[in-house]
PDB file of C-alpha atoms in Angstrom:
ATOM      1  CA  UNK A1179      -0.021   0.055  -0.106  1.00  0.00           C
ATOM      2  CA  UNK A1180       1.250   3.656  -0.650  1.00  0.00           C
ATOM      3  CA  UNK A1181       1.028   6.533   1.604  1.00  0.00           C
ATOM      4  CA  UNK A1182       0.412   6.755   5.222  1.00  0.00           C
ATOM      5  CA  UNK A1183      -1.847   3.974   6.686  1.00  0.00           C
ATOM      6  CA  UNK A1184      -4.713   4.890   8.622  1.00  0.00           C
ATOM      7  CA  UNK A1185      -5.167   3.729  12.105  1.00  0.00           C
ATOM      8  CA  UNK A1186      -7.622   0.927  12.613  1.00  0.00           C
ATOM      9  CA  UNK A1187     -10.243   1.514  15.090  1.00  0.00           C
ATOM     10  CA  UNK A1188     -12.204  -0.909  17.458  1.00  0.00           C
ATOM     11  CA  UNK A1189     -14.997  -0.786  14.835  1.00  0.00           C
ATOM     12  CA  UNK A1190     -12.646  -2.312  12.298  1.00  0.00           C
ATOM     13  CA  UNK A1191     -11.959  -5.266  14.876  1.00  0.00           C
ATOM     14  CA  UNK A1192     -15.627  -5.926  15.329  1.00  0.00           C
ATOM     15  CA  UNK A1193     -16.117  -5.826  11.673  1.00  0.00           C
ATOM     16  CA  UNK A1194     -13.125  -8.258  11.260  1.00  0.00           C
ATOM     17  CA  UNK A1195     -14.772 -10.636  13.783  1.00  0.00           C
ATOM     18  CA  UNK A1196     -17.873 -10.753  11.830  1.00  0.00           C
ATOM     19  CA  UNK A1197     -15.924 -11.507   8.534  1.00  0.00           C
ATOM     20  CA  UNK A1198     -13.867 -14.130  10.256  1.00  0.00           C
ATOM     21  CA  UNK A1199     -16.825 -15.855  12.030  1.00  0.00           C
ATOM     22  CA  UNK A1200     -17.309 -18.141   9.032  1.00  0.00           C
ATOM     23  CA  UNK A1201     -13.498 -19.052   8.695  1.00  0.00           C
ATOM     24  CA  UNK A1202     -12.323 -19.441  12.068  1.00  0.00           C
ATOM     25  CA  UNK A1203     -13.560 -20.493  15.530  1.00  0.00           C
ATOM     26  CA  UNK A1204     -12.178 -18.937  18.642  1.00  0.00           C
ATOM     27  CA  UNK A1205      -8.917 -20.473  19.824  1.00  0.00           C
ATOM     28  CA  UNK A1206      -8.771 -21.876  23.515  1.00  0.00           C
ATOM     29  CA  UNK A1207      -7.297 -19.969  26.552  1.00  0.00           C
ATOM     30  CA  UNK A1208      -6.625 -22.310  29.405  1.00  0.00           C
ATOM     31  CA  UNK A1209      -4.659 -21.899  32.841  1.00  0.00           C
ATOM     32  CA  UNK A1210      -2.100 -24.606  33.656  1.00  0.00           C
ATOM     33  CA  UNK A1211      -1.637 -25.116  37.452  1.00  0.00           C
ATOM     34  CA  UNK A1212       2.027 -26.109  36.699  1.00  0.00           C
ATOM     35  CA  UNK A1213       2.938 -23.026  34.777  1.00  0.00           C
ATOM     36  CA  UNK A1214       1.201 -20.804  37.321  1.00  0.00           C
ATOM     37  CA  UNK A1215       3.541 -22.413  39.945  1.00  0.00           C
ATOM     38  CA  UNK A1216       6.594 -21.944  37.721  1.00  0.00           C
ATOM     39  CA  UNK A1217       5.585 -18.181  37.115  1.00  0.00           C
ATOM     40  CA  UNK A1218       4.169 -17.095  40.423  1.00  0.00           C
ATOM     41  CA  UNK A1219       1.285 -15.590  38.466  1.00  0.00           C
ATOM     42  CA  UNK A1220      -2.117 -16.842  37.382  1.00  0.00           C
ATOM     43  CA  UNK A1221      -1.339 -17.388  33.566  1.00  0.00           C
ATOM     44  CA  UNK A1222      -3.920 -17.767  31.004  1.00  0.00           C
ATOM     45  CA  UNK A1223      -2.341 -19.069  27.831  1.00  0.00           C
ATOM     46  CA  UNK A1224      -4.034 -18.009  24.715  1.00  0.00           C
ATOM     47  CA  UNK A1225      -3.547 -20.882  22.016  1.00  0.00           C
ATOM     48  CA  UNK A1226      -3.220 -19.225  18.867  1.00  0.00           C
ATOM     49  CA  UNK A1227      -1.038 -22.217  17.788  1.00  0.00           C
ATOM     50  CA  UNK A1228      -4.236 -23.798  17.364  1.00  0.00           C
ATOM     51  CA  UNK A1229      -4.810 -21.898  14.196  1.00  0.00           C
ATOM     52  CA  UNK A1230      -5.153 -23.751  10.762  1.00  0.00           C
ATOM     53  CA  UNK A1231      -1.873 -22.061   9.785  1.00  0.00           C
ATOM     54  CA  UNK A1232      -0.303 -22.848  13.133  1.00  0.00           C
ATOM     55  CA  UNK A1233      -0.155 -18.974  14.141  1.00  0.00           C
ATOM     56  CA  UNK A1234      -2.209 -15.986  14.889  1.00  0.00           C
ATOM     57  CA  UNK A1235      -1.644 -14.041  11.559  1.00  0.00           C
ATOM     58  CA  UNK A1236      -4.065 -16.032   9.692  1.00  0.00           C
ATOM     59  CA  UNK A1237      -6.873 -13.673  11.379  1.00  0.00           C
ATOM     60  CA  UNK A1238      -5.176 -10.716   9.549  1.00  0.00           C
ATOM     61  CA  UNK A1239      -4.758 -12.400   6.149  1.00  0.00           C
ATOM     62  CA  UNK A1240      -8.302 -13.583   6.041  1.00  0.00           C
ATOM     63  CA  UNK A1241      -9.563 -10.085   6.963  1.00  0.00           C
ATOM     64  CA  UNK A1242      -7.466  -8.459   4.253  1.00  0.00           C
ATOM     65  CA  UNK A1243      -8.419 -10.883   1.513  1.00  0.00           C
ATOM     66  CA  UNK A1244     -12.180 -10.458   2.505  1.00  0.00           C
ATOM     67  CA  UNK A1245     -11.974  -6.838   2.082  1.00  0.00           C
ATOM     68  CA  UNK A1246     -10.478  -6.974  -1.541  1.00  0.00           C
ATOM     69  CA  UNK A1247     -13.004  -6.487  -4.308  1.00  0.00           C
ATOM     70  CA  UNK A1248     -13.207  -9.018  -7.127  1.00  0.00           C
ATOM     71  CA  UNK A1249     -10.751  -7.037  -9.357  1.00  0.00           C
ATOM     72  CA  UNK A1250      -8.178  -7.088  -6.405  1.00  0.00           C
ATOM     73  CA  UNK A1251      -8.372 -10.578  -5.648  1.00  0.00           C
ATOM     74  CA  UNK A1252      -7.926 -11.402  -9.328  1.00  0.00           C
ATOM     75  CA  UNK A1253      -4.698  -9.365  -9.475  1.00  0.00           C
ATOM     76  CA  UNK A1254      -3.354 -11.259  -6.343  1.00  0.00           C
ATOM     77  CA  UNK A1255      -0.981 -10.231  -3.466  1.00  0.00           C
ATOM     78  CA  UNK A1256       2.618 -10.372  -2.927  1.00  0.00           C
ATOM     79  CA  UNK A1257       3.962 -10.872   0.701  1.00  0.00           C
ATOM     80  CA  UNK A1258       7.500 -10.937   2.378  1.00  0.00           C
ATOM     81  CA  UNK A1259       7.942 -12.919   5.359  1.00  0.00           C
ATOM     82  CA  UNK A1260       9.952 -15.367   7.419  1.00  0.00           C
ATOM     83  CA  UNK A1261       7.165 -17.590   7.692  1.00  0.00           C
ATOM     84  CA  UNK A1262       3.770 -17.098   9.528  1.00  0.00           C
ATOM     85  CA  UNK A1263       2.716 -13.837   7.584  1.00  0.00           C
ATOM     86  CA  UNK A1264       3.714 -15.817   4.506  1.00  0.00           C
ATOM     87  CA  UNK A1265       1.445 -18.677   5.419  1.00  0.00           C
ATOM     88  CA  UNK A1266      -1.452 -16.470   6.507  1.00  0.00           C
ATOM     89  CA  UNK A1267      -1.492 -14.927   2.990  1.00  0.00           C
ATOM     90  CA  UNK A1268      -1.078 -18.003   1.116  1.00  0.00           C
ATOM     91  CA  UNK A1269      -3.841 -19.686   3.373  1.00  0.00           C
ATOM     92  CA  UNK A1270      -6.165 -16.439   2.639  1.00  0.00           C
ATOM     93  CA  UNK A1271      -5.472 -16.323  -1.163  1.00  0.00           C
ATOM     94  CA  UNK A1272      -6.397 -19.994  -1.544  1.00  0.00           C
ATOM     95  CA  UNK A1273      -9.528 -19.714   0.363  1.00  0.00           C
ATOM     96  CA  UNK A1274     -10.558 -16.689  -1.951  1.00  0.00           C
ATOM     97  CA  UNK A1275      -9.155 -18.177  -5.145  1.00  0.00           C
ATOM     98  CA  UNK A1276      -6.501 -15.442  -5.537  1.00  0.00           C
ATOM     99  CA  UNK A1277      -2.935 -15.598  -6.921  1.00  0.00           C
ATOM    100  CA  UNK A1278      -0.354 -15.227  -4.040  1.00  0.00           C
ATOM    101  CA  UNK A1279       3.601 -14.721  -4.326  1.00  0.00           C
ATOM    102  CA  UNK A1280       5.573 -14.824  -1.126  1.00  0.00           C
ATOM    103  CA  UNK A1281       9.156 -13.597  -0.928  1.00  0.00           C
ATOM    104  CA  UNK A1282      11.247 -15.120   1.817  1.00  0.00           C
ATOM    105  CA  UNK A1283      14.948 -14.406   2.895  1.00  0.00           C
ATOM    106  CA  UNK A1284      17.234 -16.977   1.287  1.00  0.00           C
ATOM    107  CA  UNK A1285      17.435 -20.219   3.140  1.00  0.00           C
ATOM    108  CA  UNK A1286      14.035 -20.133   4.943  1.00  0.00           C
ATOM    109  CA  UNK A1287      12.793 -22.669   7.520  1.00  0.00           C
ATOM    110  CA  UNK A1288      12.050 -25.723   5.390  1.00  0.00           C
ATOM    111  CA  UNK A1289       8.846 -26.498   7.493  1.00  0.00           C
ATOM    112  CA  UNK A1290       7.360 -22.969   6.860  1.00  0.00           C
ATOM    113  CA  UNK A1291       8.593 -22.827   3.251  1.00  0.00           C
ATOM    114  CA  UNK A1292       6.888 -26.219   2.480  1.00  0.00           C
ATOM    115  CA  UNK A1293       3.757 -25.005   4.197  1.00  0.00           C
ATOM    116  CA  UNK A1294       3.440 -22.029   1.943  1.00  0.00           C
ATOM    117  CA  UNK A1295       4.057 -24.193  -1.254  1.00  0.00           C
ATOM    118  CA  UNK A1296       1.467 -26.639  -0.035  1.00  0.00           C
ATOM    119  CA  UNK A1297      -1.144 -23.779   0.113  1.00  0.00           C
ATOM    120  CA  UNK A1298      -0.517 -23.008  -3.515  1.00  0.00           C
ATOM    121  CA  UNK A1299       1.454 -19.948  -3.337  1.00  0.00           C
ATOM    122  CA  UNK A1300       4.497 -19.107  -5.433  1.00  0.00           C
ATOM    123  CA  UNK A1301       7.485 -19.074  -3.199  1.00  0.00           C
ATOM    124  CA  UNK A1302      10.564 -16.917  -4.085  1.00  0.00           C
ATOM    125  CA  UNK A1303      13.767 -16.841  -2.284  1.00  0.00           C
ATOM    126  CA  UNK A1304      15.538 -13.472  -2.264  1.00  0.00           C
ATOM    127  CA  UNK A1305      17.794 -11.509   0.043  1.00  0.00           C
ATOM    128  CA  UNK A1306      19.683 -12.134   3.025  1.00  0.00           C
ATOM    129  CA  UNK A1307      17.297 -10.812   5.378  1.00  0.00           C
ATOM    130  CA  UNK A1308      13.489  -9.506   5.691  1.00  0.00           C
ATOM    131  CA  UNK A1309      14.528  -5.973   4.504  1.00  0.00           C
ATOM    132  CA  UNK A1310      16.001  -7.274   1.202  1.00  0.00           C
ATOM    133  CA  UNK A1311      13.157  -9.639   0.662  1.00  0.00           C
ATOM    134  CA  UNK A1312      10.863  -6.586   1.091  1.00  0.00           C
ATOM    135  CA  UNK A1313      12.649  -4.799  -1.704  1.00  0.00           C
ATOM    136  CA  UNK A1314      12.267  -7.839  -3.910  1.00  0.00           C
ATOM    137  CA  UNK A1315       8.603  -8.332  -3.260  1.00  0.00           C
ATOM    138  CA  UNK A1316       8.114  -4.540  -4.083  1.00  0.00           C
ATOM    139  CA  UNK A1317       9.612  -5.165  -7.305  1.00  0.00           C
ATOM    140  CA  UNK A1318       7.605  -8.121  -8.259  1.00  0.00           C
ATOM    141  CA  UNK A1319       4.222  -6.405  -7.425  1.00  0.00           C
ATOM    142  CA  UNK A1320       5.188  -3.455  -9.454  1.00  0.00           C
ATOM    143  CA  UNK A1321       6.077  -5.937 -12.411  1.00  0.00           C
ATOM    144  CA  UNK A1322       3.036  -7.801 -12.092  1.00  0.00           C
ATOM    145  CA  UNK A1323       0.457  -5.338 -11.036  1.00  0.00           C
ATOM    146  CA  UNK A1324      -0.323  -7.260  -7.666  1.00  0.00           C
ATOM    147  CA  UNK A1325      -0.842  -5.807  -4.305  1.00  0.00           C
ATOM    148  CA  UNK A1326       2.012  -5.518  -1.987  1.00  0.00           C
ATOM    149  CA  UNK A1327       1.159  -6.577   1.448  1.00  0.00           C
ATOM    150  CA  UNK A1328       3.279  -4.991   4.206  1.00  0.00           C
ATOM    151  CA  UNK A1329       4.304  -7.256   7.125  1.00  0.00           C
ATOM    152  CA  UNK A1330       2.833  -4.575   9.449  1.00  0.00           C
ATOM    153  CA  UNK A1331       1.741  -1.482   8.094  1.00  0.00           C
ATOM    154  CA  UNK A1332      -1.828  -2.681   7.115  1.00  0.00           C
ATOM    155  CA  UNK A1333      -4.904  -1.698   9.165  1.00  0.00           C
ATOM    156  CA  UNK A1334      -6.727  -4.769   8.030  1.00  0.00           C
ATOM    157  CA  UNK A1335      -4.155  -7.123   9.259  1.00  0.00           C
ATOM    158  CA  UNK A1336      -4.247  -5.327  12.669  1.00  0.00           C
ATOM    159  CA  UNK A1337      -7.921  -5.475  12.669  1.00  0.00           C
ATOM    160  CA  UNK A1338      -8.015  -9.082  11.869  1.00  0.00           C
ATOM    161  CA  UNK A1339      -5.454  -9.773  14.532  1.00  0.00           C
ATOM    162  CA  UNK A1340      -7.316  -7.773  17.234  1.00  0.00           C
ATOM    163  CA  UNK A1341     -10.103 -10.239  16.960  1.00  0.00           C
ATOM    164  CA  UNK A1342      -7.756 -12.489  19.122  1.00  0.00           C
ATOM    165  CA  UNK A1343      -7.833  -9.984  21.846  1.00  0.00           C
ATOM    166  CA  UNK A1344     -11.577  -9.497  21.742  1.00  0.00           C
ATOM    167  CA  UNK A1345     -11.719 -13.224  22.409  1.00  0.00           C
ATOM    168  CA  UNK A1346      -9.205 -12.701  25.256  1.00  0.00           C
ATOM    169  CA  UNK A1347     -11.090  -9.862  26.936  1.00  0.00           C
ATOM    170  CA  UNK A1348     -14.482 -11.611  26.521  1.00  0.00           C
ATOM    171  CA  UNK A1349     -13.137 -14.328  28.454  1.00  0.00           C
ATOM    172  CA  UNK A1350     -11.165 -12.430  31.027  1.00  0.00           C
ATOM    173  CA  UNK A1351     -12.264  -8.775  31.080  1.00  0.00           C
ATOM    174  CA  UNK A1352     -10.325  -8.048  34.443  1.00  0.00           C
ATOM    175  CA  UNK A1353      -6.867  -9.016  33.376  1.00  0.00           C
ATOM    176  CA  UNK A1354      -3.905  -7.232  34.944  1.00  0.00           C
ATOM    177  CA  UNK A1355      -1.764  -7.349  31.850  1.00  0.00           C
ATOM    178  CA  UNK A1356      -1.433  -9.224  28.519  1.00  0.00           C
ATOM    179  CA  UNK A1357       2.141  -9.894  27.295  1.00  0.00           C
ATOM    180  CA  UNK A1358       2.476  -9.896  23.455  1.00  0.00           C
ATOM    181  CA  UNK A1359       5.845 -10.878  21.260  1.00  0.00           C
ATOM    182  CA  UNK A1360       6.722  -8.340  18.743  1.00  0.00           C
ATOM    183  CA  UNK A1361       8.448  -8.525  15.318  1.00  0.00           C
ATOM    184  CA  UNK A1362       6.843  -5.934  13.011  1.00  0.00           C
ATOM    185  CA  UNK A1363       4.247  -5.155  16.048  1.00  0.00           C
ATOM    186  CA  UNK A1364       0.615  -5.977  14.382  1.00  0.00           C
ATOM    187  CA  UNK A1365      -0.107  -8.137  17.427  1.00  0.00           C
ATOM    188  CA  UNK A1366       0.915  -5.858  20.022  1.00  0.00           C
ATOM    189  CA  UNK A1367      -0.776  -2.953  18.089  1.00  0.00           C
ATOM    190  CA  UNK A1368      -3.973  -5.113  17.894  1.00  0.00           C
ATOM    191  CA  UNK A1369      -3.810  -5.863  21.742  1.00  0.00           C
ATOM    192  CA  UNK A1370      -3.431  -2.019  22.339  1.00  0.00           C
ATOM    193  CA  UNK A1371      -6.558  -1.397  20.048  1.00  0.00           C
ATOM    194  CA  UNK A1372      -8.792  -3.862  21.961  1.00  0.00           C
ATOM    195  CA  UNK A1373      -7.473  -3.282  25.399  1.00  0.00           C
ATOM    196  CA  UNK A1374      -8.013   0.489  24.954  1.00  0.00           C
ATOM    197  CA  UNK A1375     -11.771  -0.146  24.102  1.00  0.00           C
ATOM    198  CA  UNK A1376     -12.496  -3.125  26.158  1.00  0.00           C
ATOM    199  CA  UNK A1377     -10.253  -3.417  29.033  1.00  0.00           C
ATOM    200  CA  UNK A1378      -8.455   0.034  29.819  1.00  0.00           C
ATOM    201  CA  UNK A1379      -7.078  -1.266  33.035  1.00  0.00           C
ATOM    202  CA  UNK A1380      -5.270  -4.031  31.600  1.00  0.00           C
ATOM    203  CA  UNK A1381      -1.403  -3.437  30.724  1.00  0.00           C
ATOM    204  CA  UNK A1382      -0.252  -4.232  27.298  1.00  0.00           C
ATOM    205  CA  UNK A1383       3.340  -5.333  27.651  1.00  0.00           C
ATOM    206  CA  UNK A1384       5.365  -6.090  24.373  1.00  0.00           C
ATOM    207  CA  UNK A1385       8.489  -8.283  24.309  1.00  0.00           C
ATOM    208  CA  UNK A1386      11.183  -8.695  21.579  1.00  0.00           C
ATOM    209  CA  UNK A1387      14.408 -10.538  21.368  1.00  0.00           C
ATOM    210  CA  UNK A1388      17.396  -8.553  22.384  1.00  0.00           C
ATOM    211  CA  UNK A1389      19.382  -9.567  19.230  1.00  0.00           C
ATOM    212  CA  UNK A1390      16.815  -7.911  17.045  1.00  0.00           C
ATOM    213  CA  UNK A1391      15.547  -4.809  18.991  1.00  0.00           C
ATOM    214  CA  UNK A1392      14.296  -2.485  16.327  1.00  0.00           C
ATOM    215  CA  UNK A1393      10.712  -2.149  17.640  1.00  0.00           C
ATOM    216  CA  UNK A1394      11.789  -1.863  21.138  1.00  0.00           C
ATOM    217  CA  UNK A1395      14.289   0.797  20.380  1.00  0.00           C
ATOM    218  CA  UNK A1396      11.831   2.582  18.055  1.00  0.00           C
ATOM    219  CA  UNK A1397       9.318   2.608  20.868  1.00  0.00           C
ATOM    220  CA  UNK A1398      11.666   3.689  23.486  1.00  0.00           C
ATOM    221  CA  UNK A1399      12.603   6.590  21.344  1.00  0.00           C
ATOM    222  CA  UNK A1400       9.178   7.912  21.185  1.00  0.00           C
ATOM    223  CA  UNK A1401       8.045   6.159  18.206  1.00  0.00           C
ATOM    224  CA  UNK A1402      10.727   6.596  15.388  1.00  0.00           C
ATOM    225  CA  UNK A1403      11.290   4.032  12.651  1.00  0.00           C
ATOM    226  CA  UNK A1404      14.782   2.878  13.830  1.00  0.00           C
ATOM    227  CA  UNK A1405      17.036   0.210  12.102  1.00  0.00           C
ATOM    228  CA  UNK A1406      18.856  -2.031  14.129  1.00  0.00           C
ATOM    229  CA  UNK A1407      21.050  -5.112  13.865  1.00  0.00           C
ATOM    230  CA  UNK A1408      18.723  -8.293  13.002  1.00  0.00           C
ATOM    231  CA  UNK A1409      20.622 -11.218  14.747  1.00  0.00           C
ATOM    232  CA  UNK A1410      18.081 -13.211  16.491  1.00  0.00           C
ATOM    233  CA  UNK A1411      17.581 -16.817  15.654  1.00  0.00           C
ATOM    234  CA  UNK A1412      13.877 -16.546  16.369  1.00  0.00           C
ATOM    235  CA  UNK A1413      12.327 -16.288  13.014  1.00  0.00           C
ATOM    236  CA  UNK A1414       9.117 -14.556  13.937  1.00  0.00           C
ATOM    237  CA  UNK A1415      10.892 -11.597  15.704  1.00  0.00           C
ATOM    238  CA  UNK A1416      13.543 -11.216  13.129  1.00  0.00           C
ATOM    239  CA  UNK A1417      12.918  -7.671  11.839  1.00  0.00           C
ATOM    240  CA  UNK A1418      15.552  -5.133  11.618  1.00  0.00           C
ATOM    241  CA  UNK A1419      13.356  -1.696  11.549  1.00  0.00           C
ATOM    242  CA  UNK A1420      10.243  -0.364  13.175  1.00  0.00           C
ATOM    243  CA  UNK A1421       7.092  -0.058  11.187  1.00  0.00           C
ATOM    244  CA  UNK A1422       5.138   3.356  11.057  1.00  0.00           C
ATOM    245  CA  UNK A1423       1.693   2.165  11.756  1.00  0.00           C
ATOM    246  CA  UNK A1424       2.403  -0.160  14.479  1.00  0.00           C
ATOM    247  CA  UNK A1425       4.807   2.389  16.180  1.00  0.00           C
ATOM    248  CA  UNK A1426       2.149   5.022  16.090  1.00  0.00           C
ATOM    249  CA  UNK A1427      -0.501   2.666  17.872  1.00  0.00           C
ATOM    250  CA  UNK A1428       2.282   1.434  20.509  1.00  0.00           C
ATOM    251  CA  UNK A1429       3.392   4.833  21.405  1.00  0.00           C
ATOM    252  CA  UNK A1430      -0.261   5.954  22.244  1.00  0.00           C
ATOM    253  CA  UNK A1431      -1.344   2.681  24.227  1.00  0.00           C
ATOM    254  CA  UNK A1432       1.718   0.499  25.184  1.00  0.00           C
ATOM    255  CA  UNK A1433       2.358   0.214  28.756  1.00  0.00           C
ATOM    256  CA  UNK A1434       5.965  -1.480  28.607  1.00  0.00           C
ATOM    257  CA  UNK A1435       8.448  -3.147  26.095  1.00  0.00           C
ATOM    258  CA  UNK A1436      10.918  -5.643  27.434  1.00  0.00           C
ATOM    259  CA  UNK A1437      13.778  -7.291  25.777  1.00  0.00           C
ATOM    260  CA  UNK A1438      14.709 -10.996  26.466  1.00  0.00           C
ATOM    261  CA  UNK A1439      17.627 -13.120  24.961  1.00  0.00           C
ATOM    262  CA  UNK A1440      17.276 -15.994  22.559  1.00  0.00           C
ATOM    263  CA  UNK A1441      18.110 -18.576  25.215  1.00  0.00           C
ATOM    264  CA  UNK A1442      15.545 -17.251  27.431  1.00  0.00           C
ATOM    265  CA  UNK A1443      13.223 -17.818  24.676  1.00  0.00           C
ATOM    266  CA  UNK A1444      14.298 -21.358  24.084  1.00  0.00           C
ATOM    267  CA  UNK A1445      13.853 -22.015  27.757  1.00  0.00           C
ATOM    268  CA  UNK A1446      10.416 -20.802  27.560  1.00  0.00           C
ATOM    269  CA  UNK A1447       9.639 -23.076  24.669  1.00  0.00           C
ATOM    270  CA  UNK A1448      10.765 -26.044  27.014  1.00  0.00           C
ATOM    271  CA  UNK A1449       8.645 -24.608  29.862  1.00  0.00           C
ATOM    272  CA  UNK A1450       5.619 -24.658  27.757  1.00  0.00           C
ATOM    273  CA  UNK A1451       6.146 -28.207  26.651  1.00  0.00           C
ATOM    274  CA  UNK A1452       6.684 -29.394  30.194  1.00  0.00           C
ATOM    275  CA  UNK A1453       4.119 -27.489  32.004  1.00  0.00           C
ATOM    276  CA  UNK A1454       1.515 -26.580  29.540  1.00  0.00           C
ATOM    277  CA  UNK A1455       1.797 -29.584  27.012  1.00  0.00           C
ATOM    278  CA  UNK A1456       2.139 -26.808  24.309  1.00  0.00           C
ATOM    279  CA  UNK A1457       4.551 -26.971  21.394  1.00  0.00           C
ATOM    280  CA  UNK A1458       5.372 -23.313  20.612  1.00  0.00           C
ATOM    281  CA  UNK A1459       7.981 -21.819  18.109  1.00  0.00           C
ATOM    282  CA  UNK A1460      10.301 -19.163  19.456  1.00  0.00           C
ATOM    283  CA  UNK A1461       8.117 -16.353  18.922  1.00  0.00           C
ATOM    284  CA  UNK A1462       5.221 -18.193  20.405  1.00  0.00           C
ATOM    285  CA  UNK A1463       7.232 -18.512  23.600  1.00  0.00           C
ATOM    286  CA  UNK A1464       8.560 -15.044  23.699  1.00  0.00           C
ATOM    287  CA  UNK A1465       5.603 -13.609  26.007  1.00  0.00           C
ATOM    288  CA  UNK A1466       6.307 -16.517  28.495  1.00  0.00           C
ATOM    289  CA  UNK A1467      10.097 -15.564  28.558  1.00  0.00           C
ATOM    290  CA  UNK A1468       9.336 -12.267  29.489  1.00  0.00           C
ATOM    291  CA  UNK A1469       7.154 -13.378  32.237  1.00  0.00           C
ATOM    292  CA  UNK A1470       9.992 -15.599  33.348  1.00  0.00           C
ATOM    293  CA  UNK A1471      12.525 -12.964  33.017  1.00  0.00           C
ATOM    294  CA  UNK A1472      10.608 -10.163  35.008  1.00  0.00           C
ATOM    295  CA  UNK A1473       8.836 -12.165  37.645  1.00  0.00           C
ATOM    296  CA  UNK A1474       8.475  -9.275  40.033  1.00  0.00           C
ATOM    297  CA  UNK A1475       6.491  -7.338  37.257  1.00  0.00           C
ATOM    298  CA  UNK A1476       3.769  -9.876  37.315  1.00  0.00           C
ATOM    299  CA  UNK A1477       3.915 -11.569  40.644  1.00  0.00           C
ATOM    300  CA  UNK A1478       0.409 -12.589  41.810  1.00  0.00           C
ATOM    301  CA  UNK A1479      -1.453 -11.108  38.888  1.00  0.00           C
ATOM    302  CA  UNK A1480      -3.702 -12.293  36.267  1.00  0.00           C
ATOM    303  CA  UNK A1481      -1.701 -12.306  33.015  1.00  0.00           C
ATOM    304  CA  UNK A1482      -2.625 -13.468  29.409  1.00  0.00           C
ATOM    305  CA  UNK A1483       0.305 -14.864  27.710  1.00  0.00           C
ATOM    306  CA  UNK A1484       0.032 -15.102  23.806  1.00  0.00           C
ATOM    307  CA  UNK A1485       1.193 -18.352  22.369  1.00  0.00           C
ATOM    308  CA  UNK A1486       1.102 -16.686  18.657  1.00  0.00           C
ATOM    309  CA  UNK A1487       2.306 -19.704  16.996  1.00  0.00           C
ATOM    310  CA  UNK A1488       3.577 -23.201  17.037  1.00  0.00           C
ATOM    311  CA  UNK A1489       5.682 -23.588  13.715  1.00  0.00           C
ATOM    312  CA  UNK A1490       8.891 -24.841  15.296  1.00  0.00           C
ATOM    313  CA  UNK A1491      11.106 -26.958  13.132  1.00  0.00           C
ATOM    314  CA  UNK A1492      12.639 -30.210  14.244  1.00  0.00           C
ATOM    315  CA  UNK A1493      15.963 -28.385  14.826  1.00  0.00           C
ATOM    316  CA  UNK A1494      14.392 -25.533  16.727  1.00  0.00           C
ATOM    317  CA  UNK A1495      12.838 -28.121  19.235  1.00  0.00           C
ATOM    318  CA  UNK A1496      16.074 -30.099  19.631  1.00  0.00           C
ATOM    319  CA  UNK A1497      17.891 -26.691  20.335  1.00  0.00           C
ATOM    320  CA  UNK A1498      15.411 -25.706  22.899  1.00  0.00           C
ATOM    321  CA  UNK A1499      15.790 -29.108  24.631  1.00  0.00           C
ATOM    322  CA  UNK A1500      19.529 -28.744  24.765  1.00  0.00           C
ATOM    323  CA  UNK A1501      19.203 -25.016  26.322  1.00  0.00           C
ATOM    324  CA  UNK A1502      16.977 -26.346  29.015  1.00  0.00           C
ATOM    325  CA  UNK A1503      19.363 -29.387  29.795  1.00  0.00           C
TER     326      UNK A1503
END
């Protein structure tokens, strides 16, 4: 999209919930006694890993595709992603019979690449990181007349993702905090949108890998779109710059933004398997990693932890087991 993206509203989120009702059932949110004992808080784990693509972003992809007219769907969409945004667009495009091209950095997660191709999308590997992949995706969109879909600066994506937080606050309106992992920031922006309207007493706390702190540093600076080294091994958090739309929303509503290291995230993956019988990819465990790393901030509170995805490779699962050992 071109120009400054508009800020989505709670009305957009409610409209997205109506659009998604025929496509996605609500995902579970459970409390696990062992996890509560480990963390010292009452944890409500929101299972977005139970989505058909294994991650929360499918909500945004379906909302965006549902909003395109027939001509827009016929032209198709181009996205750039390390995995879950890619699967979201591919899944949504297949549901609406639209062409879809996905650009991933060279050497992507084999499981995520296979999933994108299995959904019928054309997958192109280009660039050393997400920034270079984005440039290549822009060229393809211009050459083929397709709609370029940003990884975060899309009101429809944020509105769609906000439906997860409508479900959270419908279930537990008296939460003290909700912790959300951040790559580009669409999930945290969506949480802010929903909390401001439905649960203004609930703190929205973002978390990012210290090895790729662009969104964190952008927010700490007052909302600038800063570039930072992008060294995390956690694919879903691997972004090298802030995004204008999500930073705008986070600047107005986010309560706090924490950093955790990659080993802490791997340890949280193991904790989720042990205490909550849940397979999470690194990004899906980052929210719990923040709770474990900063226990004094959440002790005795009712906290929603977003398990945003479960698309962990076999190599990743073995690695988190090694960190736990």
